[in-house]
JSON list of C-alpha atoms in Angstrom, two decimals:
[
{"chain": "A", "resi": 1, "resn": "MET", "atom": "CA", "xyz": [0.00, 0.00, 0.00]},
{"chain": "A", "resi": 2, "resn": "LYS", "atom": "CA", "xyz": [2.82, 2.41, 0.84]},
{"chain": "A", "resi": 3, "resn": "SER", "atom": "CA", "xyz": [4.68, 1.72, -2.41]},
{"chain": "A", "resi": 4, "resn": "GLN", "atom": "CA", "xyz": [1.47, 2.29, -4.40]},
{"chain": "A", "resi": 5, "resn": "SER", "atom": "CA", "xyz": [0.86, 5.65, -2.68]},
{"chain": "A", "resi": 6, "resn": "LEU", "atom": "CA", "xyz": [4.44, 6.72, -3.34]},
{"chain": "A", "resi": 7, "resn": "THR", "atom": "CA", "xyz": [4.32, 5.91, -7.06]},
{"chain": "A", "resi": 8, "resn": "SER", "atom": "CA", "xyz": [0.81, 7.22, -7.74]},
{"chain": "A", "resi": 9, "resn": "PRO", "atom": "CA", "xyz": [0.50, 10.90, -8.66]},
{"chain": "A", "resi": 10, "resn": "PRO", "atom": "CA", "xyz": [-1.27, 13.15, -6.14]},
{"chain": "A", "resi": 11, "resn": "ARG", "atom": "CA", "xyz": [-5.00, 13.24, -6.72]},
{"chain": "A", "resi": 12, "resn": "ALA", "atom": "CA", "xyz": [-4.97, 17.02, -7.17]},
{"chain": "A", "resi": 13, "resn": "LEU", "atom": "CA", "xyz": [-2.60, 16.65, -10.13]},
{"chain": "A", "resi": 14, "resn": "LEU", "atom": "CA", "xyz": [-4.73, 14.13, -12.02]},
{"chain": "A", "resi": 15, "resn": "PRO", "atom": "CA", "xyz": [-6.70, 16.84, -13.91]},
{"chain": "A", "resi": 16, "resn": "LEU", "atom": "CA", "xyz": [-3.40, 18.28, -15.12]},
{"chain": "A", "resi": 17, "resn": "TRP", "atom": "CA", "xyz": [-2.46, 14.89, -16.52]},
{"chain": "A", "resi": 18, "resn": "GLY", "atom": "CA", "xyz": [-5.75, 14.82, -18.42]},
{"chain": "A", "resi": 19, "resn": "ILE", "atom": "CA", "xyz": [-5.24, 18.33, -19.78]},
{"chain": "A", "resi": 20, "resn": "GLY", "atom": "CA", "xyz": [-1.66, 17.49, -20.76]},
{"chain": "A", "resi": 21, "resn": "PHE", "atom": "CA", "xyz": [-2.84, 14.38, -22.60]},
{"chain": "A", "resi": 22, "resn": "GLY", "atom": "CA", "xyz": [-5.44, 16.43, -24.47]},
{"chain": "A", "resi": 23, "resn": "LEU", "atom": "CA", "xyz": [-2.82, 19.01, -25.45]},
{"chain": "A", "resi": 24, "resn": "LEU", "atom": "CA", "xyz": [-0.56, 16.23, -26.69]},
{"chain": "A", "resi": 25, "resn": "LEU", "atom": "CA", "xyz": [-3.30, 14.79, -28.90]},
{"chain": "A", "resi": 26, "resn": "TRP", "atom": "CA", "xyz": [-4.11, 18.27, -30.17]},
{"chain": "A", "resi": 27, "resn": "TRP", "atom": "CA", "xyz": [-0.46, 18.88, -31.07]},
{"chain": "A", "resi": 28, "resn": "LEU", "atom": "CA", "xyz": [-0.11, 15.48, -32.75]},
{"chain": "A", "resi": 29, "resn": "PHE", "atom": "CA", "xyz": [-3.11, 16.07, -35.01]},
{"chain": "A", "resi": 30, "resn": "THR", "atom": "CA", "xyz": [-2.08, 19.60, -36.01]},
{"chain": "A", "resi": 31, "resn": "SER", "atom": "CA", "xyz": [1.72, 19.57, -35.94]},
{"chain": "A", "resi": 32, "resn": "PRO", "atom": "CA", "xyz": [3.45, 20.01, -39.34]},
{"chain": "A", "resi": 33, "resn": "LEU", "atom": "CA", "xyz": [5.72, 17.12, -38.35]},
{"chain": "A", "resi": 34, "resn": "TRP", "atom": "CA", "xyz": [2.94, 14.69, -39.26]},
{"chain": "A", "resi": 35, "resn": "HIS", "atom": "CA", "xyz": [1.24, 16.36, -42.24]},
{"chain": "A", "resi": 36, "resn": "SER", "atom": "CA", "xyz": [1.66, 19.06, -44.87]},
{"chain": "A", "resi": 37, "resn": "ASN", "atom": "CA", "xyz": [-1.76, 20.72, -44.67]},
{"chain": "A", "resi": 38, "resn": "PRO", "atom": "CA", "xyz": [-1.13, 24.48, -44.15]},
{"chain": "A", "resi": 39, "resn": "ILE", "atom": "CA", "xyz": [-4.69, 25.13, -42.99]},
{"chain": "A", "resi": 40, "resn": "LEU", "atom": "CA", "xyz": [-4.45, 22.47, -40.31]},
{"chain": "A", "resi": 41, "resn": "ASN", "atom": "CA", "xyz": [-1.24, 24.09, -39.08]},
{"chain": "A", "resi": 42, "resn": "ASP", "atom": "CA", "xyz": [-3.21, 27.22, -38.18]},
{"chain": "A", "resi": 43, "resn": "PHE", "atom": "CA", "xyz": [-5.17, 25.16, -35.63]},
{"chain": "A", "resi": 44, "resn": "SER", "atom": "CA", "xyz": [-2.02, 24.03, -33.82]},
{"chain": "A", "resi": 45, "resn": "PRO", "atom": "CA", "xyz": [-1.64, 24.80, -30.09]},
{"chain": "A", "resi": 46, "resn": "GLU", "atom": "CA", "xyz": [1.31, 27.14, -30.55]},
{"chain": "A", "resi": 47, "resn": "ARG", "atom": "CA", "xyz": [-0.46, 29.33, -33.12]},
{"chain": "A", "resi": 48, "resn": "SER", "atom": "CA", "xyz": [-3.77, 29.22, -31.26]},
{"chain": "A", "resi": 49, "resn": "PHE", "atom": "CA", "xyz": [-2.24, 30.33, -27.96]},
{"chain": "A", "resi": 50, "resn": "VAL", "atom": "CA", "xyz": [-0.37, 33.16, -29.67]},
{"chain": "A", "resi": 51, "resn": "ALA", "atom": "CA", "xyz": [-3.63, 34.30, -31.28]},
{"chain": "A", "resi": 52, "resn": "LEU", "atom": "CA", "xyz": [-5.38, 34.00, -27.92]},
{"chain": "A", "resi": 53, "resn": "LEU", "atom": "CA", "xyz": [-2.75, 36.23, -26.32]},
{"chain": "A", "resi": 54, "resn": "HIS", "atom": "CA", "xyz": [-3.16, 38.83, -29.06]},
{"chain": "A", "resi": 55, "resn": "LEU", "atom": "CA", "xyz": [-6.96, 38.82, -28.68]},
{"chain": "A", "resi": 56, "resn": "PHE", "atom": "CA", "xyz": [-6.74, 39.60, -24.97]},
{"chain": "A", "resi": 57, "resn": "VAL", "atom": "CA", "xyz": [-3.82, 42.00, -25.15]},
{"chain": "A", "resi": 58, "resn": "GLY", "atom": "CA", "xyz": [-5.54, 44.00, -27.88]},
{"chain": "A", "resi": 59, "resn": "GLY", "atom": "CA", "xyz": [-8.87, 43.79, -26.07]},
{"chain": "A", "resi": 60, "resn": "GLU", "atom": "CA", "xyz": [-10.61, 42.66, -29.24]},
{"chain": "A", "resi": 61, "resn": "ILE", "atom": "CA", "xyz": [-12.32, 39.65, -27.68]},
{"chain": "A", "resi": 62, "resn": "MET", "atom": "CA", "xyz": [-13.62, 41.31, -24.51]},
{"chain": "A", "resi": 63, "resn": "PRO", "atom": "CA", "xyz": [-16.73, 43.03, -26.00]},
{"chain": "A", "resi": 64, "resn": "HIS", "atom": "CA", "xyz": [-17.80, 39.70, -27.48]},
{"chain": "A", "resi": 65, "resn": "ILE", "atom": "CA", "xyz": [-17.28, 37.88, -24.18]},
{"chain": "A", "resi": 66, "resn": "LEU", "atom": "CA", "xyz": [-19.29, 40.49, -22.28]},
{"chain": "A", "resi": 67, "resn": "THR", "atom": "CA", "xyz": [-22.08, 40.40, -24.86]},
{"chain": "A", "resi": 68, "resn": "SER", "atom": "CA", "xyz": [-22.32, 36.60, -24.72]},
{"chain": "A", "resi": 69, "resn": "CYS", "atom": "CA", "xyz": [-22.28, 36.58, -20.90]},
{"chain": "A", "resi": 70, "resn": "ARG", "atom": "CA", "xyz": [-25.04, 39.20, -20.85]},
{"chain": "A", "resi": 71, "resn": "ARG", "atom": "CA", "xyz": [-27.17, 37.05, -23.12]},
{"chain": "A", "resi": 72, "resn": "VAL", "atom": "CA", "xyz": [-26.56, 34.00, -20.93]},
{"chain": "A", "resi": 73, "resn": "ILE", "atom": "CA", "xyz": [-27.62, 35.91, -17.80]},
{"chain": "A", "resi": 74, "resn": "VAL", "atom": "CA", "xyz": [-30.77, 37.26, -19.47]},
{"chain": "A", "resi": 75, "resn": "GLY", "atom": "CA", "xyz": [-31.69, 33.83, -20.80]},
{"chain": "A", "resi": 76, "resn": "LEU", "atom": "CA", "xyz": [-31.15, 32.21, -17.40]},
{"chain": "A", "resi": 77, "resn": "VAL", "atom": "CA", "xyz": [-33.18, 34.90, -15.62]},
{"chain": "A", "resi": 78, "resn": "LEU", "atom": "CA", "xyz": [-36.07, 34.57, -18.06]},
{"chain": "A", "resi": 79, "resn": "ALA", "atom": "CA", "xyz": [-36.01, 30.78, -17.84]},
{"chain": "A", "resi": 80, "resn": "SER", "atom": "CA", "xyz": [-35.93, 30.96, -14.04]},
{"chain": "A", "resi": 81, "resn": "ALA", "atom": "CA", "xyz": [-38.80, 33.47, -13.93]},
{"chain": "A", "resi": 82, "resn": "ILE", "atom": "CA", "xyz": [-40.92, 31.00, -15.90]},
{"chain": "A", "resi": 83, "resn": "GLY", "atom": "CA", "xyz": [-39.56, 27.64, -14.80]},
{"chain": "A", "resi": 84, "resn": "VAL", "atom": "CA", "xyz": [-39.35, 28.08, -11.03]},
{"chain": "A", "resi": 85, "resn": "PRO", "atom": "CA", "xyz": [-42.97, 29.26, -10.42]},
{"chain": "A", "resi": 86, "resn": "LEU", "atom": "CA", "xyz": [-44.32, 26.70, -12.87]},
{"chain": "A", "resi": 87, "resn": "GLY", "atom": "CA", "xyz": [-42.23, 23.96, -11.30]},
{"chain": "A", "resi": 88, "resn": "VAL", "atom": "CA", "xyz": [-43.51, 24.86, -7.84]},
{"chain": "A", "resi": 89, "resn": "LEU", "atom": "CA", "xyz": [-47.11, 24.73, -9.07]},
{"chain": "A", "resi": 90, "resn": "ILE", "atom": "CA", "xyz": [-46.58, 21.37, -10.76]},
{"chain": "A", "resi": 91, "resn": "GLY", "atom": "CA", "xyz": [-44.92, 19.99, -7.64]},
{"chain": "A", "resi": 92, "resn": "LEU", "atom": "CA", "xyz": [-47.74, 21.17, -5.38]},
{"chain": "A", "resi": 93, "resn": "TYR", "atom": "CA", "xyz": [-50.69, 20.12, -7.52]},
{"chain": "A", "resi": 94, "resn": "ARG", "atom": "CA", "xyz": [-50.58, 16.58, -8.84]},
{"chain": "A", "resi": 95, "resn": "SER", "atom": "CA", "xyz": [-53.57, 17.15, -11.10]},
{"chain": "A", "resi": 96, "resn": "LEU", "atom": "CA", "xyz": [-51.71, 19.98, -12.83]},
{"chain": "A", "resi": 97, "resn": "GLU", "atom": "CA", "xyz": [-48.67, 17.74, -13.24]},
{"chain": "A", "resi": 98, "resn": "SER", "atom": "CA", "xyz": [-50.81, 15.03, -14.82]},
{"chain": "A", "resi": 99, "resn": "ALA", "atom": "CA", "xyz": [-52.41, 17.52, -17.19]},
{"chain": "A", "resi": 100, "resn": "LEU", "atom": "CA", "xyz": [-49.15, 19.12, -18.36]},
{"chain": "A", "resi": 101, "resn": "SER", "atom": "CA", "xyz": [-46.67, 16.25, -18.16]},
{"chain": "A", "resi": 102, "resn": "ALA", "atom": "CA", "xyz": [-47.21, 14.91, -21.69]},
{"chain": "A", "resi": 103, "resn": "LEU", "atom": "CA", "xyz": [-47.13, 18.42, -23.21]},
{"chain": "A", "resi": 104, "resn": "PHE", "atom": "CA", "xyz": [-43.93, 19.35, -21.40]},
{"chain": "A", "resi": 105, "resn": "GLN", "atom": "CA", "xyz": [-42.19, 16.11, -22.33]},
{"chain": "A", "resi": 106, "resn": "PHE", "atom": "CA", "xyz": [-43.16, 16.69, -25.97]},
{"chain": "A", "resi": 107, "resn": "LEU", "atom": "CA", "xyz": [-41.83, 20.26, -25.99]},
{"chain": "A", "resi": 108, "resn": "ARG", "atom": "CA", "xyz": [-38.71, 19.30, -24.06]},
{"chain": "A", "resi": 109, "resn": "MET", "atom": "CA", "xyz": [-37.66, 16.85, -26.74]},
{"chain": "A", "resi": 110, "resn": "ILE", "atom": "CA", "xyz": [-37.72, 19.52, -29.46]},
{"chain": "A", "resi": 111, "resn": "SER", "atom": "CA", "xyz": [-34.24, 20.89, -30.08]},
{"chain": "A", "resi": 112, "resn": "PRO", "atom": "CA", "xyz": [-34.07, 24.58, -29.15]},
{"chain": "A", "resi": 113, "resn": "LEU", "atom": "CA", "xyz": [-32.33, 25.24, -32.45]},
{"chain": "A", "resi": 114, "resn": "SER", "atom": "CA", "xyz": [-35.43, 23.99, -34.28]},
{"chain": "A", "resi": 115, "resn": "TRP", "atom": "CA", "xyz": [-37.13, 27.22, -33.23]},
{"chain": "A", "resi": 116, "resn": "MET", "atom": "CA", "xyz": [-34.52, 29.39, -34.98]},
{"chain": "A", "resi": 117, "resn": "PRO", "atom": "CA", "xyz": [-36.50, 30.11, -38.19]},
{"chain": "A", "resi": 118, "resn": "LEU", "atom": "CA", "xyz": [-39.66, 30.85, -36.23]},
{"chain": "A", "resi": 119, "resn": "ALA", "atom": "CA", "xyz": [-37.78, 33.08, -33.79]},
{"chain": "A", "resi": 120, "resn": "VAL", "atom": "CA", "xyz": [-36.30, 35.13, -36.62]},
{"chain": "A", "resi": 121, "resn": "MET", "atom": "CA", "xyz": [-39.63, 35.47, -38.44]},
{"chain": "A", "resi": 122, "resn": "VAL", "atom": "CA", "xyz": [-41.51, 36.59, -35.34]},
{"chain": "A", "resi": 123, "resn": "LEU", "atom": "CA", "xyz": [-38.85, 38.54, -33.44]},
{"chain": "A", "resi": 124, "resn": "GLY", "atom": "CA", "xyz": [-36.60, 39.68, -36.28]},
{"chain": "A", "resi": 125, "resn": "ILE", "atom": "CA", "xyz": [-32.82, 39.76, -36.02]},
{"chain": "A", "resi": 126, "resn": "GLY", "atom": "CA", "xyz": [-30.88, 40.97, -33.02]},
{"chain": "A", "resi": 127, "resn": "ASP", "atom": "CA", "xyz": [-30.93, 40.03, -29.35]},
{"chain": "A", "resi": 128, "resn": "LEU", "atom": "CA", "xyz": [-34.60, 39.06, -29.03]},
{"chain": "A", "resi": 129, "resn": "PRO", "atom": "CA", "xyz": [-34.46, 35.75, -30.96]},
{"chain": "A", "resi": 130, "resn": "VAL", "atom": "CA", "xyz": [-31.25, 34.86, -29.09]},
{"chain": "A", "resi": 131, "resn": "TYR", "atom": "CA", "xyz": [-32.96, 35.48, -25.75]},
{"chain": "A", "resi": 132, "resn": "PHE", "atom": "CA", "xyz": [-35.91, 33.37, -26.88]},
{"chain": "A", "resi": 133, "resn": "LEU", "atom": "CA", "xyz": [-33.75, 30.42, -27.91]},
{"chain": "A", "resi": 134, "resn": "LEU", "atom": "CA", "xyz": [-31.70, 30.52, -24.72]},
{"chain": "A", "resi": 135, "resn": "THR", "atom": "CA", "xyz": [-34.84, 30.70, -22.60]},
{"chain": "A", "resi": 136, "resn": "VAL", "atom": "CA", "xyz": [-36.41, 27.77, -24.42]},
{"chain": "A", "resi": 137, "resn": "ALA", "atom": "CA", "xyz": [-33.21, 25.78, -23.94]},
{"chain": "A", "resi": 138, "resn": "ALA", "atom": "CA", "xyz": [-32.86, 26.54, -20.23]},
{"chain": "A", "resi": 139, "resn": "ILE", "atom": "CA", "xyz": [-36.43, 26.36, -19.00]},
{"chain": "A", "resi": 140, "resn": "TRP", "atom": "CA", "xyz": [-36.80, 22.58, -18.92]},
{"chain": "A", "resi": 141, "resn": "PRO", "atom": "CA", "xyz": [-34.01, 21.57, -16.53]},
{"chain": "A", "resi": 142, "resn": "ILE", "atom": "CA", "xyz": [-35.03, 24.39, -14.19]},
{"chain": "A", "resi": 143, "resn": "LEU", "atom": "CA", "xyz": [-38.72, 23.49, -14.32]},
{"chain": "A", "resi": 144, "resn": "LEU", "atom": "CA", "xyz": [-38.24, 19.74, -13.91]},
{"chain": "A", "resi": 145, "resn": "ASN", "atom": "CA", "xyz": [-35.69, 20.04, -11.09]},
{"chain": "A", "resi": 146, "resn": "THR", "atom": "CA", "xyz": [-37.93, 22.53, -9.28]},
{"chain": "A", "resi": 147, "resn": "ALA", "atom": "CA", "xyz": [-40.89, 20.17, -9.53]},
{"chain": "A", "resi": 148, "resn": "ALA", "atom": "CA", "xyz": [-38.77, 17.25, -8.37]},
{"chain": "A", "resi": 149, "resn": "GLY", "atom": "CA", "xyz": [-37.58, 19.29, -5.40]},
{"chain": "A", "resi": 150, "resn": "VAL", "atom": "CA", "xyz": [-41.12, 20.22, -4.39]},
{"chain": "A", "resi": 151, "resn": "ASN", "atom": "CA", "xyz": [-42.18, 16.58, -4.64]},
{"chain": "A", "resi": 152, "resn": "ALA", "atom": "CA", "xyz": [-39.31, 15.66, -2.31]},
{"chain": "A", "resi": 153, "resn": "VAL", "atom": "CA", "xyz": [-40.32, 18.17, 0.38]},
{"chain": "A", "resi": 154, "resn": "ASP", "atom": "CA", "xyz": [-41.61, 16.51, 3.54]},
{"chain": "A", "resi": 155, "resn": "ARG", "atom": "CA", "xyz": [-45.37, 16.98, 3.41]},
{"chain": "A", "resi": 156, "resn": "SER", "atom": "CA", "xyz": [-45.51, 17.27, 7.19]},
{"chain": "A", "resi": 157, "resn": "TRP", "atom": "CA", "xyz": [-43.79, 20.66, 6.82]},
{"chain": "A", "resi": 158, "resn": "LEU", "atom": "CA", "xyz": [-46.60, 21.84, 4.57]},
{"chain": "A", "resi": 159, "resn": "THR", "atom": "CA", "xyz": [-49.18, 20.46, 6.97]},
{"chain": "A", "resi": 160, "resn": "LEU", "atom": "CA", "xyz": [-47.51, 22.26, 9.86]},
{"chain": "A", "resi": 161, "resn": "ALA", "atom": "CA", "xyz": [-47.44, 25.53, 7.89]},
{"chain": "A", "resi": 162, "resn": "HIS", "atom": "CA", "xyz": [-51.15, 25.15, 7.13]},
{"chain": "A", "resi": 163, "resn": "SER", "atom": "CA", "xyz": [-51.94, 24.46, 10.78]},
{"chain": "A", "resi": 164, "resn": "LEU", "atom": "CA", "xyz": [-50.09, 27.64, 11.74]},
{"chain": "A", "resi": 165, "resn": "CYS", "atom": "CA", "xyz": [-52.24, 29.60, 9.26]},
{"chain": "A", "resi": 166, "resn": "ALA", "atom": "CA", "xyz": [-49.31, 30.44, 7.02]},
{"chain": "A", "resi": 167, "resn": "THR", "atom": "CA", "xyz": [-50.30, 32.04, 3.75]},
{"chain": "A", "resi": 168, "resn": "ARG", "atom": "CA", "xyz": [-49.48, 30.41, 0.43]},
{"chain": "A", "resi": 169, "resn": "GLY", "atom": "CA", "xyz": [-46.74, 32.97, -0.17]},
{"chain": "A", "resi": 170, "resn": "GLU", "atom": "CA", "xyz": [-45.19, 32.36, 3.26]},
{"chain": "A", "resi": 171, "resn": "THR", "atom": "CA", "xyz": [-45.26, 28.62, 2.65]},
{"chain": "A", "resi": 172, "resn": "VAL", "atom": "CA", "xyz": [-43.55, 28.96, -0.72]},
{"chain": "A", "resi": 173, "resn": "PHE", "atom": "CA", "xyz": [-40.89, 31.50, 0.25]},
{"chain": "A", "resi": 174, "resn": "GLN", "atom": "CA", "xyz": [-40.12, 30.32, 3.79]},
{"chain": "A", "resi": 175, "resn": "ILE", "atom": "CA", "xyz": [-40.50, 26.55, 3.48]},
{"chain": "A", "resi": 176, "resn": "ILE", "atom": "CA", "xyz": [-40.53, 25.29, -0.11]},
{"chain": "A", "resi": 177, "resn": "LEU", "atom": "CA", "xyz": [-37.86, 27.44, -1.75]},
{"chain": "A", "resi": 178, "resn": "PRO", "atom": "CA", "xyz": [-35.24, 26.98, 1.02]},
{"chain": "A", "resi": 179, "resn": "ALA", "atom": "CA", "xyz": [-35.95, 23.24, 1.00]},
{"chain": "A", "resi": 180, "resn": "ILE", "atom": "CA", "xyz": [-35.49, 22.87, -2.76]},
{"chain": "A", "resi": 181, "resn": "LEU", "atom": "CA", "xyz": [-32.45, 25.14, -3.16]},
{"chain": "A", "resi": 182, "resn": "SER", "atom": "CA", "xyz": [-30.21, 22.14, -3.84]},
{"chain": "A", "resi": 183, "resn": "HIS", "atom": "CA", "xyz": [-32.54, 21.04, -6.66]},
{"chain": "A", "resi": 184, "resn": "LEU", "atom": "CA", "xyz": [-32.62, 24.60, -7.99]},
{"chain": "A", "resi": 185, "resn": "LEU", "atom": "CA", "xyz": [-28.83, 24.79, -8.12]},
{"chain": "A", "resi": 186, "resn": "THR", "atom": "CA", "xyz": [-28.76, 21.48, -10.00]},
{"chain": "A", "resi": 187, "resn": "GLY", "atom": "CA", "xyz": [-31.31, 22.83, -12.45]},
{"chain": "A", "resi": 188, "resn": "PHE", "atom": "CA", "xyz": [-29.33, 26.04, -12.92]},
{"chain": "A", "resi": 189, "resn": "ARG", "atom": "CA", "xyz": [-26.15, 24.08, -13.55]},
{"chain": "A", "resi": 190, "resn": "LEU", "atom": "CA", "xyz": [-27.82, 21.95, -16.21]},
{"chain": "A", "resi": 191, "resn": "ALA", "atom": "CA", "xyz": [-29.45, 25.04, -17.70]},
{"chain": "A", "resi": 192, "resn": "ILE", "atom": "CA", "xyz": [-26.13, 26.90, -17.93]},
{"chain": "A", "resi": 193, "resn": "GLY", "atom": "CA", "xyz": [-24.58, 23.94, -19.74]},
{"chain": "A", "resi": 194, "resn": "ILE", "atom": "CA", "xyz": [-27.39, 23.84, -22.28]},
{"chain": "A", "resi": 195, "resn": "ILE", "atom": "CA", "xyz": [-27.46, 27.61, -22.71]},
{"chain": "A", "resi": 196, "resn": "TRP", "atom": "CA", "xyz": [-23.74, 27.76, -23.34]},
{"chain": "A", "resi": 197, "resn": "ILE", "atom": "CA", "xyz": [-24.03, 25.07, -26.03]},
{"chain": "A", "resi": 198, "resn": "VAL", "atom": "CA", "xyz": [-26.99, 26.75, -27.74]},
{"chain": "A", "resi": 199, "resn": "LEU", "atom": "CA", "xyz": [-25.45, 30.22, -27.46]},
{"chain": "A", "resi": 200, "resn": "VAL", "atom": "CA", "xyz": [-22.89, 29.87, -30.26]},
{"chain": "A", "resi": 201, "resn": "PRO", "atom": "CA", "xyz": [-25.32, 28.84, -33.04]},
{"chain": "A", "resi": 202, "resn": "ALA", "atom": "CA", "xyz": [-27.92, 31.26, -31.66]},
{"chain": "A", "resi": 203, "resn": "GLU", "atom": "CA", "xyz": [-25.43, 34.13, -32.09]},
{"chain": "A", "resi": 204, "resn": "MET", "atom": "CA", "xyz": [-25.21, 33.30, -35.78]},
{"chain": "A", "resi": 205, "resn": "LEU", "atom": "CA", "xyz": [-28.67, 34.77, -36.37]},
{"chain": "A", "resi": 206, "resn": "GLY", "atom": "CA", "xyz": [-27.53, 38.13, -37.69]},
{"chain": "A", "resi": 207, "resn": "VAL", "atom": "CA", "xyz": [-26.22, 39.72, -34.49]},
{"chain": "A", "resi": 208, "resn": "SER", "atom": "CA", "xyz": [-23.13, 41.90, -34.68]},
{"chain": "A", "resi": 209, "resn": "ALA", "atom": "CA", "xyz": [-21.37, 40.81, -31.49]},
{"chain": "A", "resi": 210, "resn": "GLY", "atom": "CA", "xyz": [-20.85, 37.75, -29.35]},
{"chain": "A", "resi": 211, "resn": "LEU", "atom": "CA", "xyz": [-18.63, 34.69, -29.41]},
{"chain": "A", "resi": 212, "resn": "GLY", "atom": "CA", "xyz": [-20.81, 32.91, -31.94]},
{"chain": "A", "resi": 213, "resn": "TYR", "atom": "CA", "xyz": [-20.67, 35.93, -34.22]},
{"chain": "A", "resi": 214, "resn": "TYR", "atom": "CA", "xyz": [-16.90, 36.09, -33.79]},
{"chain": "A", "resi": 215, "resn": "ILE", "atom": "CA", "xyz": [-16.60, 32.44, -34.84]},
{"chain": "A", "resi": 216, "resn": "LEU", "atom": "CA", "xyz": [-18.25, 33.31, -38.15]},
{"chain": "A", "resi": 217, "resn": "ASP", "atom": "CA", "xyz": [-16.13, 36.44, -38.49]},
{"chain": "A", "resi": 218, "resn": "THR", "atom": "CA", "xyz": [-12.86, 34.54, -38.07]},
{"chain": "A", "resi": 219, "resn": "ARG", "atom": "CA", "xyz": [-14.04, 31.89, -40.53]},
{"chain": "A", "resi": 220, "resn": "ASP", "atom": "CA", "xyz": [-14.89, 34.50, -43.15]},
{"chain": "A", "resi": 221, "resn": "ARG", "atom": "CA", "xyz": [-11.50, 36.18, -42.65]},
{"chain": "A", "resi": 222, "resn": "LEU", "atom": "CA", "xyz": [-9.76, 32.78, -42.84]},
{"chain": "A", "resi": 223, "resn": "ALA", "atom": "CA", "xyz": [-8.19, 33.59, -39.46]},
{"chain": "A", "resi": 224, "resn": "TYR", "atom": "CA", "xyz": [-8.17, 29.98, -38.31]},
{"chain": "A", "resi": 225, "resn": "SER", "atom": "CA", "xyz": [-5.77, 30.54, -35.42]},
{"chain": "A", "resi": 226, "resn": "GLU", "atom": "CA", "xyz": [-8.15, 33.16, -34.01]},
{"chain": "A", "resi": 227, "resn": "LEU", "atom": "CA", "xyz": [-11.06, 30.79, -34.59]},
{"chain": "A", "resi": 228, "resn": "MET", "atom": "CA", "xyz": [-9.36, 28.12, -32.51]},
{"chain": "A", "resi": 229, "resn": "ALA", "atom": "CA", "xyz": [-8.53, 30.71, -29.86]},
{"chain": "A", "resi": 230, "resn": "VAL", "atom": "CA", "xyz": [-12.21, 31.68, -29.61]},
{"chain": "A", "resi": 231, "resn": "ILE", "atom": "CA", "xyz": [-13.11, 28.01, -29.24]},
{"chain": "A", "resi": 232, "resn": "LEU", "atom": "CA", "xyz": [-10.71, 27.84, -26.30]},
{"chain": "A", "resi": 233, "resn": "VAL", "atom": "CA", "xyz": [-12.35, 30.93, -24.78]},
{"chain": "A", "resi": 234, "resn": "ILE", "atom": "CA", "xyz": [-15.79, 29.36, -25.15]},
{"chain": "A", "resi": 235, "resn": "GLY", "atom": "CA", "xyz": [-14.63, 26.17, -23.43]},
{"chain": "A", "resi": 236, "resn": "ALA", "atom": "CA", "xyz": [-12.89, 28.06, -20.62]},
{"chain": "A", "resi": 237, "resn": "ILE", "atom": "CA", "xyz": [-15.86, 30.31, -19.84]},
{"chain": "A", "resi": 238, "resn": "GLY", "atom": "CA", "xyz": [-18.27, 27.38, -19.93]},
{"chain": "A", "resi": 239, "resn": "TYR", "atom": "CA", "xyz": [-16.02, 25.46, -17.54]},
{"chain": "A", "resi": 240, "resn": "LEU", "atom": "CA", "xyz": [-15.82, 28.42, -15.14]},
{"chain": "A", "resi": 241, "resn": "LEU", "atom": "CA", "xyz": [-19.61, 28.85, -15.16]},
{"chain": "A", "resi": 242, "resn": "ASP", "atom": "CA", "xyz": [-20.14, 25.18, -14.37]},
{"chain": "A", "resi": 243, "resn": "TRP", "atom": "CA", "xyz": [-17.39, 25.25, -11.73]},
{"chain": "A", "resi": 244, "resn": "GLY", "atom": "CA", "xyz": [-19.01, 28.21, -10.00]},
{"chain": "A", "resi": 245, "resn": "LEU", "atom": "CA", "xyz": [-22.39, 26.49, -9.79]},
{"chain": "A", "resi": 246, "resn": "ARG", "atom": "CA", "xyz": [-20.78, 23.24, -8.62]},
{"chain": "A", "resi": 247, "resn": "LEU", "atom": "CA", "xyz": [-19.02, 25.18, -5.90]},
{"chain": "A", "resi": 248, "resn": "ALA", "atom": "CA", "xyz": [-22.29, 26.83, -4.85]},
{"chain": "A", "resi": 249, "resn": "HIS", "atom": "CA", "xyz": [-24.01, 23.43, -4.78]},
{"chain": "A", "resi": 250, "resn": "ARG", "atom": "CA", "xyz": [-21.26, 21.89, -2.66]},
{"chain": "A", "resi": 251, "resn": "SER", "atom": "CA", "xyz": [-21.31, 24.84, -0.28]},
{"chain": "A", "resi": 252, "resn": "TRP", "atom": "CA", "xyz": [-25.07, 24.52, 0.19]},
{"chain": "A", "resi": 253, "resn": "THR", "atom": "CA", "xyz": [-25.01, 20.75, 0.67]},
{"chain": "A", "resi": 254, "resn": "HIS", "atom": "CA", "xyz": [-21.80, 20.92, 2.79]},
{"chain": "A", "resi": 255, "resn": "GLN", "atom": "CA", "xyz": [-19.99, 18.46, 0.56]},
{"chain": "A", "resi": 256, "resn": "ASP", "atom": "CA", "xyz": [-16.20, 18.22, 0.48]}
]
C-alpha cells in the first residue's frame, strides 16, 4: 500500500495529466511534423495560444465575451422566472402535473435550435431571438428540477405551515424554496450547460457581437488561429460557469 501511494500521482494533479494528454493529442493532429496541410497548421496549439494572447492584449475579444455573458444571464433569468414558479405549481398540484406532463415532455424533446426560423420570423434579427432560444433551452431543466424538489419536500412541513395559518406565499418563500435550493442549483447548472451550447449557433442569427458571431467572423477572414482561440475561450468560460455552480451546490449541501 505504501509503495502504491508513493508511485501514484497526487489526486490534485490528475486533472493536469488529463489536460496534458489532451494538449498532446491536439499537437499530434495539427503539428506540421505529421502532415503538410497548411490550414491544419493554423489550428495548432502554438499558433492558437499566440492568437489567444493577441486577442486579450488587444482587447478585441472582450466586448464579445461580455455580450455573450449578458445574453446568458438574461436567458437564465427569463427561464428561471418562468420555470421556477411553474415547477412549484406542478410539484404542489398533482392534477396539474398530470395535465401538463405529456405536453412538457413533448416540448422538451424539441431541439431549441429547431425554433430558430420561427424566432427570426416573429422577433426579427438581433438580441430578441437569441434570448428566446436561450430561454427555451434553459427552461426545462429548471422546471423539472424545481418540480422534483417540491415533490421531495416533507409533506408534514406543509401540513404544519397550514396548521399555523401560514399564507401560500409564506409557505412557498419560507419553506418550499429553502428546501429545494439544492434542486434549484442542480437545475441552474444543467441550464447553464445547455445555454452555453446553444449560445454559439444562436449568435449566428444576424447579431453583430458575441462569441458565436466572432466564430463566423474569423471563418470569413480565414483567421483559423483566431477561430481556434475563440473556441478555447468558449470552453474556458463554460467550464468556469459550471465550476461556480458546482461550488455553490457543494457549499449549500456541505460536501467536500
